[in-house]
Amino acid sequence: MGLEEYKGVCIFAQQVDNKISNIAFELLGKARDLANDLDNKQVSAVLIGSDVVGLADELAEYGADRVIVVDDPALKEYRTEPYAHALASVINEFKPEIMLVGATAIGRDLGPRVSARIHTGLTADCTQLDIGDFPLQPLPGKEDEQKHKQLLMTRPAFGGNTIATIACPDFRPQMATVRPGVMQKIAPNKGAKAEVVCPKYDFTENACYVTIEKIVKEVSSVANIQDAKVLVSGGRGIGGPENFKILEDLAACFKGGMVSCSRAVVDSGWKPKDMQVGQTGKTVRPHVYFAIGISGAIQHVAGMEESDIIIAINKDENAPIFDVADYGIVGDLNKIVPELTKKIQEENAAKA
Amino acid sequence: MKIVVCVKQVPDTKGGVKFKPDGTLDRAAMLAIMNPDDKAGLEAALRIKDEDPDNTEVTVVTMGLPKADAVLREALAMGADKGLLITDRVLGGADTWATSSTIAGALKNMEYDLIITGRQAIDGDTAQVGPQISEHLGIPVISYAEELSVDREAKTVTVKRQFDDRYHILKAKLPCLVTALSELNDPRYMTPGGIFDAFQKEVTVWGRDKLDVADENIGLKGSPTVIAKASDKVAKGKGEVVTPETPQEAVDYIAGKLKEKHVI
């Protein structure tokens, strides 16, 4: 493999129902950063779907220099095989040195299938990406074997208890999936244009194509908890779905305040899955995270520990949530939360 | 119908993660269990077997150290028919690429109509090995299965496939690989008779020579990704924990902190 043939940074611009997913913009933001540290500074977005070419401008506004559009009726809905064929074909033709994919329910299926097909490494669920040397320190006597300008991919494992930095020194592209909500998108540059290329590939059905029998969209709450500035998050300790009212009242006191929850709450059927924070839910990093009646299992903590300020209220002084909280309050949430809401409402009123 | 279920032995994180005095993870102090998503995949296979026990064979495959025999025995006690342990020192240090090509190398020497893996293991959390196995075998994959049924006559599998805001009902021709979510079902318990049988049944052990895979695609050498640095995460410095006498005192404390940080 001629590694030097591979140039520039590419991202998979996920779209669903011909609407670009937020993760695509986040990946573009990171791709721009990474490209600035590389010799070839071109950032490309791969847009796969049916009748999607009109979405290219939006990707340009968020930092794409070039948009590679694979447009075919077979790509209308996500299916593993035609999407893997499209992305693998783009990689083989355009040869990016870095390929980033969102760690979504689509990307975590597409990424591994493509990496196996083109024979390169894939690092899952990265939370940090840098350009640097591999090995990090040159081995004594082997200084000239150290490779430069490599993608260093950092990810948590073991429910967030260990972190590893991984490189892919001998294969290209260097592929990573990135968790939504972790990277920052840039402020859109209105009116920006990208070079648009539309390669054609063959999507004749084969045994690997599956048939979509039915599509059921689940009602999701209007707002995305990943966009919240303040999250008021409830756990099993809330006691029941009706008691979430006191959390909603508290969240309403803050601009950009929303309610989220732990897995136990979703498992009990009190709240829908799109409100869940944690390993199997969403990763959030609000300015303030209130963990109320949440014990703090490591899977939950993995999804919220990057929050700027963590305030925990729990009646159990031994709850592990107090290990990650900046401010922990041992007490009865049913008494404290309504009083806190009242207090903040008063403060807000005094300022108005 | 022949169903192969791939399972992994993982350290249990449910009872809390144990640390050594120096703050690093103490893997030896944690119980080894069958990965939860894999167990749901096994249960799904056993339910298909329950529909027609005489015409269904469930084989459980694992790759790991010899002690991973324990998860195969557990699977046999739950009702699986056969167990296969892939173990060899040359397979060690494999990343997901090399792991999947190794397991695919075993599957190429087996008969299967349906392969079920868990979506992801709770130690690595990558969700990559299932889809990568399917690619190495050139068969379709359906990830994130919440429900699953097979049509033996038509030789198809129908799956409720979860996405972030929707689900698809997908139908694939067999052979196919499906990755299971733990939401798929509640796995059955081992039965006393099953446990007795589990130790009567034979677990086949395959070393590297039984696998249809090239040397450059296994173990550490066959792994495109390399660890540059690994560390057990240093726990975030503990903040303050207070136990106020009254709710009012708690409220004043929180409001004070929010003001200090210019939140309110």
XYZ file of C-alpha atoms in Angstrom:
616
model
C 0.000 0.000 0.000
C 1.492 3.342 -1.010
C 0.618 5.279 2.121
C 1.758 8.583 0.618
C -0.964 8.332 -2.054
C -3.538 8.978 0.667
C -4.181 12.681 1.256
C -6.566 14.956 3.086
C -9.322 14.421 5.632
C -12.702 12.955 4.756
C -15.865 12.774 6.832
C -19.030 10.729 6.316
C -21.833 13.318 6.167
C -24.707 11.298 7.597
C -28.150 12.347 6.398
C -31.504 10.892 7.391
C -34.640 11.786 5.392
C -32.407 14.140 3.358
C -31.579 16.190 6.424
C -27.923 16.319 7.451
C -27.328 14.992 10.962
C -25.610 17.297 13.434
C -22.720 14.849 13.773
C -21.655 15.684 10.203
C -21.071 19.331 11.173
C -19.230 18.290 14.335
C -16.946 16.032 12.281
C -16.293 18.856 9.823
C -15.226 21.099 12.711
C -12.721 18.499 13.874
C -11.603 17.670 10.329
C -10.704 21.340 9.764
C -8.514 21.290 12.922
C -6.774 18.098 11.880
C -6.227 19.199 8.284
C -4.452 22.345 9.483
C -1.768 20.078 10.977
C -1.331 18.036 7.791
C 0.532 18.725 4.535
C -2.662 18.385 2.494
C -5.263 20.609 4.090
C -8.284 19.571 2.037
C -11.437 18.613 3.944
C -13.966 16.510 2.035
C -17.453 15.394 3.029
C -18.943 12.190 1.614
C -22.678 12.591 1.146
C -24.552 9.377 0.365
C -28.280 9.193 -0.414
C -30.942 9.743 -3.033
C -31.545 13.260 -4.352
C -29.114 14.764 -1.838
C -26.876 16.943 -4.011
C -28.754 20.040 -2.825
C -27.358 19.505 0.682
C -23.771 20.157 -0.426
C -23.884 23.908 0.259
C -24.762 23.345 3.880
C -21.674 21.144 4.282
C -19.587 23.870 2.616
C -20.832 26.409 5.169
C -19.597 24.170 7.981
C -16.113 23.744 6.521
C -16.093 21.232 3.637
C -13.775 22.215 0.749
C -15.122 19.423 -1.386
C -18.334 17.386 -1.255
C -18.293 13.934 -2.818
C -21.903 13.013 -3.563
C -22.959 9.435 -4.233
C -26.534 9.758 -5.371
C -28.633 6.726 -6.293
C -32.232 5.617 -5.662
C -30.829 2.485 -3.956
C -29.415 4.796 -1.263
C -32.692 6.455 -0.233
C -32.836 4.748 3.170
C -29.804 3.550 5.089
C -28.960 -0.063 4.316
C -25.588 -1.522 5.194
C -24.576 -3.011 1.864
C -25.189 -0.203 -0.639
C -23.850 2.408 1.809
C -20.737 0.310 2.517
C -20.233 -0.114 -1.228
C -20.608 3.637 -1.761
C -18.211 4.648 1.019
C -15.620 1.959 0.212
C -15.731 2.997 -3.461
C -15.184 6.661 -2.536
C -12.242 5.737 -0.306
C -10.675 3.610 -3.042
C -11.112 6.341 -5.627
C -10.309 9.504 -3.626
C -7.829 8.002 -1.113
C -8.165 10.191 2.000
C -5.530 9.712 4.701
C -8.130 10.135 7.442
C -11.765 8.982 7.343
C -14.104 10.064 10.157
C -17.558 8.578 10.747
C -20.092 9.423 13.474
C -20.515 6.789 16.187
C -24.264 6.712 15.572
C -26.550 3.716 15.053
C -25.691 4.103 11.348
C -21.968 4.870 11.614
C -21.275 2.055 14.058
C -22.643 -0.394 11.462
C -21.196 1.243 8.348
C -17.712 1.940 9.776
C -16.735 -1.638 10.682
C -18.201 -3.079 7.483
C -16.155 -0.620 5.391
C -12.951 -1.032 7.408
C -13.132 -4.809 6.943
C -13.761 -4.363 3.207
C -10.859 -2.019 2.498
C -8.559 -3.607 5.084
C -7.713 -0.792 7.426
C -7.990 -0.169 11.145
C -10.999 1.478 12.765
C -11.000 2.996 16.237
C -14.462 3.181 17.766
C -16.173 5.935 19.724
C -13.254 8.367 19.893
C -13.510 11.347 22.208
C -10.292 13.049 21.138
C -8.338 13.175 17.871
C -4.914 14.717 17.362
C -2.138 14.727 14.817
C 1.181 13.583 16.296
C 4.056 11.142 16.290
C 3.902 7.369 16.553
C 5.400 6.041 18.724
C 4.787 9.038 20.955
C 8.459 8.961 21.965
C 11.101 7.720 19.480
C 12.606 4.362 20.423
C 16.306 4.700 21.284
C 18.409 3.890 18.225
C 15.281 3.860 16.022
C 14.637 7.597 15.855
C 14.193 7.467 12.073
C 11.436 4.836 12.402
C 9.153 7.200 14.264
C 6.284 8.249 12.015
C 5.088 11.832 11.971
C 1.713 13.448 11.332
C -0.201 10.347 12.342
C -3.789 10.385 13.566
C -3.809 9.702 17.296
C -7.228 8.462 18.346
C -8.186 8.550 22.014
C -11.132 6.592 23.330
C -12.529 5.440 26.632
C -13.074 1.748 27.267
C -14.426 -0.277 30.108
C -17.364 2.008 30.683
C -15.048 4.987 30.768
C -12.623 3.619 33.347
C -9.659 3.324 31.031
C -8.515 5.481 28.164
C -6.315 4.460 25.271
C -4.672 6.374 22.470
C -4.544 4.358 19.286
C -2.697 4.825 15.993
C -2.947 3.122 12.617
C 0.571 3.609 11.269
C 0.718 1.108 8.378
C -2.752 1.249 6.804
C -4.788 3.983 5.125
C -7.088 5.637 5.615
C -6.827 5.984 9.359
C -10.470 5.479 10.320
C -12.281 6.539 13.471
C -15.842 6.786 14.652
C -16.561 9.764 16.902
C -19.316 10.021 19.479
C -21.956 12.677 18.792
C -21.800 15.695 21.064
C -18.040 15.534 21.628
C -16.522 17.633 18.818
C -17.368 21.290 18.211
C -18.819 22.504 14.940
C -17.646 25.839 13.569
C -19.901 28.877 13.177
C -21.311 28.459 9.644
C -19.734 30.592 6.942
C -22.877 31.691 5.090
C -22.683 31.479 1.325
C -19.530 29.340 1.292
C -19.300 26.973 -1.693
C -17.508 23.677 -2.067
C -16.277 21.772 -5.080
C -18.934 19.117 -5.763
C -18.046 15.811 -7.421
C -20.550 13.067 -8.202
C -18.895 9.702 -8.884
C -21.135 6.908 -10.204
C -21.040 3.381 -8.807
C -23.060 0.269 -9.519
C -25.810 -0.604 -7.065
C -27.139 -3.817 -8.571
C -28.690 -5.834 -5.744
C -26.832 -8.929 -4.525
C -27.315 -11.422 -1.686
C -25.980 -8.899 0.836
C -28.814 -6.433 0.180
C -31.606 -6.571 2.738
C -35.221 -5.602 2.112
C -36.867 -2.858 4.149
C -40.348 -4.124 5.024
C -41.385 -1.219 7.203
C -40.049 2.052 8.646
C -41.469 3.300 11.931
C -40.404 6.711 13.169
C -40.593 6.980 16.907
C -42.010 10.104 18.445
C -39.082 11.902 19.925
C -39.198 14.803 22.306
C -38.786 18.028 20.380
C -35.468 19.112 21.815
C -32.147 17.291 21.806
C -30.582 17.020 25.259
C -27.147 17.383 23.662
C -28.004 21.002 22.857
C -28.905 21.862 26.469
C -26.876 24.405 28.408
C -28.261 23.133 31.699
C -29.462 19.577 32.164
C -31.622 18.509 35.063
C -31.260 14.745 35.036
C -33.355 12.320 37.056
C -32.698 8.734 38.075
C -34.570 5.916 39.744
C -34.575 7.965 42.961
C -37.201 10.287 41.461
C -39.692 7.536 42.300
C -42.055 7.703 39.324
C -42.853 9.454 36.053
C -45.220 12.015 37.608
C -42.469 13.296 39.888
C -40.421 14.490 36.897
C -42.599 17.616 37.100
C -40.311 19.067 39.773
C -37.297 18.550 37.495
C -39.090 20.207 34.579
C -39.869 23.191 36.792
C -36.209 23.507 37.782
C -35.005 23.135 34.171
C -37.438 25.875 33.105
C -35.587 28.347 35.359
C -32.530 28.238 33.102
C -32.067 29.469 29.566
C -31.349 26.337 27.541
C -32.451 24.118 30.423
C -33.789 20.625 29.684
C -34.618 17.412 31.500
C -32.719 14.186 30.881
C -32.544 10.876 32.703
C -30.595 7.724 33.504
C -30.995 4.299 31.957
C -33.021 3.013 34.927
C -35.687 5.601 34.134
C -35.910 4.495 30.496
C -35.941 0.820 31.478
C -38.842 1.549 33.844
C -40.725 3.164 30.971
C -40.924 6.562 32.680
C -39.153 8.474 29.911
C -38.254 7.818 26.246
C -34.811 6.613 25.212
C -33.779 9.840 23.507
C -33.645 11.501 26.934
C -31.136 8.971 28.254
C -27.613 10.033 29.201
C -24.814 7.465 29.322
C -22.939 4.714 27.564
C -26.009 3.355 25.804
C -27.665 6.764 25.646
C -26.257 10.149 24.715
C -23.021 11.865 25.643
C -23.707 15.338 26.979
C -21.472 18.193 28.100
C -23.722 21.001 29.329
C -22.463 23.903 31.389
C -24.343 22.586 34.420
C -25.474 19.008 34.990
C -27.810 18.283 37.886
C -27.769 14.575 38.782
C -30.858 14.106 40.905
C -31.652 10.728 42.426
C -29.012 9.171 40.172
C -26.660 6.713 41.842
C -23.951 7.210 39.223
C -23.200 3.852 37.606
C -20.053 4.101 35.490
C -22.119 3.736 32.318
C -24.025 6.870 33.283
C -20.947 8.799 34.329
C -19.278 8.011 30.982
C -21.981 10.071 29.294
C -21.866 13.213 31.464
C -18.508 13.555 33.202
C -17.286 16.169 30.721
C -19.965 18.585 31.939
C -18.465 21.837 33.271
C -20.216 21.794 36.630
C -21.808 18.686 38.129
C -24.235 19.061 41.027
C -25.561 15.866 42.607
C -28.448 15.460 45.003
C -28.903 12.015 46.518
C -30.082 10.656 49.822
C -27.402 7.952 49.867
C -24.113 9.485 50.992
C -22.241 6.513 49.491
C -23.684 6.957 45.994
C -20.832 6.856 43.442
C -22.200 9.993 41.770
C -20.559 11.965 44.605
C -17.149 10.823 43.293
C -17.622 12.819 40.092
C -19.775 15.676 41.390
C -18.209 19.084 41.931
C -20.907 19.796 44.501
C -22.685 16.951 46.239
C -25.682 17.376 48.491
C -26.834 14.517 50.686
C -30.542 15.035 51.225
C -34.141 14.518 50.165
C -34.622 15.596 46.557
C -38.386 15.966 47.029
C -37.809 18.722 49.573
C -34.716 20.359 48.065
C -35.641 20.557 44.363
C -38.938 22.520 44.679
C -37.284 24.924 47.140
C -34.341 25.389 44.777
C -36.703 26.159 41.912
C -38.437 28.784 44.026
C -35.126 30.335 45.046
C -33.829 30.591 41.462
C -37.147 31.994 40.259
C -36.786 34.721 42.894
C -33.230 35.454 41.785
C -34.325 35.633 38.152
C -37.231 37.929 39.035
C -34.925 40.239 40.998
C -32.658 40.571 37.967
C -35.426 41.146 35.458
C -31.251 -24.941 10.854
C -27.772 -24.319 12.161
C -27.253 -21.240 14.336
C -23.856 -20.082 15.548
C -23.717 -17.638 18.455
C -20.468 -15.761 19.131
C -19.924 -14.891 22.788
C -17.163 -13.158 24.743
C -16.027 -13.571 28.295
C -15.757 -10.124 29.889
C -15.068 -8.726 33.368
C -18.281 -7.805 35.174
C -18.661 -4.072 35.743
C -22.106 -4.287 37.331
C -20.962 -4.933 40.869
C -18.701 -1.891 40.595
C -15.260 -1.551 39.136
C -12.398 -2.578 41.385
C -9.174 -0.613 41.566
C -5.751 -1.551 42.871
C -4.165 0.653 45.554
C -2.211 2.498 42.851
C -5.476 3.495 41.171
C -5.263 1.136 38.200
C -8.029 -1.247 37.238
C -7.947 -4.581 39.070
C -9.230 -6.973 36.408
C -8.428 -10.072 38.441
C -10.735 -8.925 41.250
C -13.754 -8.703 38.966
C -15.906 -11.682 38.042
C -15.724 -12.988 34.487
C -19.173 -13.198 32.895
C -20.784 -13.799 29.534
C -21.100 -10.430 27.800
C -24.748 -9.250 28.259
C -25.503 -8.466 24.583
C -24.074 -11.879 23.627
C -26.283 -13.585 26.190
C -29.328 -11.926 24.635
C -28.104 -13.222 21.266
C -27.845 -16.726 22.698
C -31.344 -16.479 24.161
C -32.671 -15.433 20.743
C -31.041 -18.515 19.226
C -32.473 -20.782 21.935
C -35.968 -19.382 21.315
C -35.636 -20.275 17.641
C -34.558 -23.743 18.745
C -37.571 -24.011 21.082
C -39.845 -23.668 18.024
C -38.421 -26.811 16.441
C -35.864 -28.472 18.738
C -35.253 -31.522 16.546
C -34.290 -29.482 13.525
C -32.240 -26.726 15.134
C -28.661 -26.858 16.313
C -27.129 -24.040 18.343
C -23.340 -23.867 18.480
C -21.616 -21.330 20.725
C -18.217 -20.007 19.706
C -15.780 -17.986 21.758
C -12.218 -16.818 21.238
C -10.042 -16.217 24.242
C -7.868 -17.765 26.890
C -8.525 -21.414 27.896
C -10.519 -20.178 30.920
C -13.156 -18.818 28.485
C -14.383 -22.444 28.500
C -16.545 -21.265 31.430
C -18.824 -19.122 29.239
C -19.270 -22.022 26.814
C -20.302 -24.300 29.707
C -22.788 -21.655 30.824
C -24.204 -21.483 27.287
C -24.476 -25.289 27.153
C -26.266 -25.251 30.518
C -28.748 -22.749 29.102
C -29.474 -25.144 26.248
C -26.885 -24.734 23.488
C -25.900 -27.960 21.737
C -22.207 -27.521 21.053
C -19.337 -25.322 22.132
C -16.198 -24.250 20.270
C -13.258 -22.547 21.939
C -10.764 -20.816 19.661
C -7.567 -20.419 21.617
C -3.931 -20.089 20.622
C -1.105 -17.883 21.809
C -0.505 -16.584 18.281
C -4.003 -15.087 18.298
C -3.255 -12.794 21.264
C -3.123 -9.016 21.040
C -5.639 -8.881 18.200
C -7.607 -5.701 17.486
C -11.150 -5.898 16.106
C -9.904 -6.395 12.542
C -7.712 -9.374 13.435
C -10.268 -10.772 15.903
C -13.007 -10.716 13.288
C -10.828 -12.292 10.597
C -9.817 -15.034 13.071
C -13.403 -15.832 14.053
C -14.431 -15.697 10.382
C -11.564 -18.150 9.756
C -13.238 -20.601 12.154
C -16.732 -20.003 10.746
C -15.493 -20.787 7.231
C -14.864 -24.326 8.482
C -18.318 -24.644 10.053
C -21.880 -24.882 8.761
C -24.256 -22.050 9.561
C -27.534 -20.533 8.406
C -27.651 -17.747 10.961
C -24.849 -16.159 13.003
C -25.734 -14.082 16.048
C -23.286 -11.871 17.958
C -23.908 -9.299 20.658
C -23.894 -5.699 19.504
C -20.887 -4.849 21.668
C -18.875 -6.124 24.615
C -18.849 -4.180 27.866
C -15.033 -4.119 28.053
C -14.168 -2.745 24.603
C -17.539 -1.214 23.660
C -16.546 -1.085 19.979
C -19.521 -2.870 18.312
C -17.156 -3.697 15.441
C -16.464 -7.421 15.525
C -19.953 -8.560 14.433
C -20.196 -6.409 11.277
C -16.547 -7.143 10.460
C -17.099 -10.933 10.677
C -20.010 -10.610 8.249
C -17.842 -8.707 5.790
C -15.041 -11.289 5.974
C -17.624 -13.992 5.229
C -19.355 -11.988 2.487
C -22.815 -12.329 4.045
C -25.380 -9.639 4.959
C -25.381 -8.064 8.408
C -28.197 -6.552 10.425
C -26.959 -4.688 13.511
C -28.834 -3.537 16.624
C -31.574 -6.196 16.564
C -34.446 -5.615 18.987
C -36.594 -8.485 17.670
C -35.782 -11.395 15.448
C -37.598 -14.235 13.738
C -36.707 -16.766 11.051
C -38.727 -18.305 8.259
C -37.307 -21.801 7.833
C -39.124 -22.487 4.536
C -38.215 -19.233 2.835
C -34.746 -19.224 4.457
C -34.987 -15.634 5.603
C -34.557 -13.706 8.844
C -36.712 -10.724 9.806
C -35.297 -8.217 12.271
C -36.504 -5.091 14.047
C -33.434 -2.891 13.653
C -33.100 0.044 16.045
C -31.871 3.485 14.950
C -31.626 6.704 16.947
C -35.123 7.963 16.131
C -36.824 5.045 14.372
C -36.743 1.372 13.636
C -36.726 -0.570 10.402
C -38.209 -4.003 9.873
C -35.595 -5.672 7.673
C -35.643 -8.998 5.911
C -32.454 -10.744 4.774
C -31.715 -14.000 3.013
C -29.874 -16.625 5.039
C -27.035 -16.994 5.740
C -26.975 -13.687 7.592
C -25.274 -12.222 10.658
C -27.365 -10.370 13.246
C -26.000 -8.336 16.174
C -28.244 -8.414 19.222
C -29.119 -5.683 21.711
C -29.600 -6.751 25.312
C -33.102 -5.229 24.974
C -33.917 -8.192 22.694
C -35.062 -10.456 25.555
C -34.482 -11.629 29.114
C -32.085 -14.577 28.914
C -33.173 -17.775 30.621
C -31.381 -19.208 33.622
C -29.336 -22.360 33.565
C -31.297 -25.384 34.773
C -29.861 -27.997 37.190
C -30.233 -30.633 34.469
C -28.651 -28.259 32.014
C -25.682 -27.657 34.269
C -25.216 -31.426 34.635
C -25.441 -31.855 30.847
C -23.078 -28.973 30.256
C -20.247 -30.923 31.778
C -21.157 -34.089 29.863
C -21.138 -32.256 26.557
C -17.892 -31.788 24.740
C -16.352 -28.438 24.020
C -14.252 -28.520 20.875
C -10.976 -26.631 21.049
C -9.461 -25.211 17.900
C -5.976 -23.804 17.625
C -4.563 -21.697 14.826
C -4.099 -24.710 12.473
C -7.890 -25.283 12.314
C -8.609 -21.770 11.057
C -9.003 -20.701 7.448
C -7.167 -17.396 7.749
C -3.807 -16.044 6.561
C -0.982 -15.504 9.050
C -0.827 -11.801 8.280
C -4.440 -11.375 9.405
C -4.240 -12.735 12.953
C -2.950 -11.663 16.343
C -0.969 -8.554 17.118
C 0.800 -8.627 13.750
C -2.493 -8.775 11.875
C -3.890 -5.750 13.704
C -3.913 -2.468 11.752
C -4.471 -0.460 14.941
C -1.758 -0.160 17.570
C -1.987 1.197 21.091
C 0.196 4.285 21.466
C -0.685 4.854 25.093
C -3.065 3.260 27.573
C -3.883 4.368 31.025
C -6.454 3.728 33.634
C -8.259 6.945 33.925
C -7.348 8.894 36.987
C -10.580 9.570 38.850
C -11.592 13.195 38.652
C -10.604 15.068 41.788
C -13.404 14.648 44.244
C -15.518 17.743 44.741
C -17.297 18.816 47.916
C -20.019 16.751 49.504
C -22.201 18.400 52.112
C -25.001 17.096 54.322
C -27.217 20.092 55.096
C -29.502 20.054 58.135
C -32.488 21.527 56.290
C -33.683 21.810 52.687
C -33.274 25.583 52.966
C -29.619 25.172 53.868
C -29.163 22.879 50.840
C -30.861 25.417 48.569
C -28.681 28.262 49.858
C -25.591 26.147 49.273
C -26.517 25.285 45.663
C -27.690 28.815 44.834
C -24.428 30.166 46.301
C -22.370 27.906 44.052
C -24.447 28.780 40.976
C -23.888 32.491 41.670
C -20.185 31.956 42.248
C -19.994 30.312 38.803
C -22.163 33.041 37.223
C -24.868 30.576 36.243
C -27.554 32.707 37.910
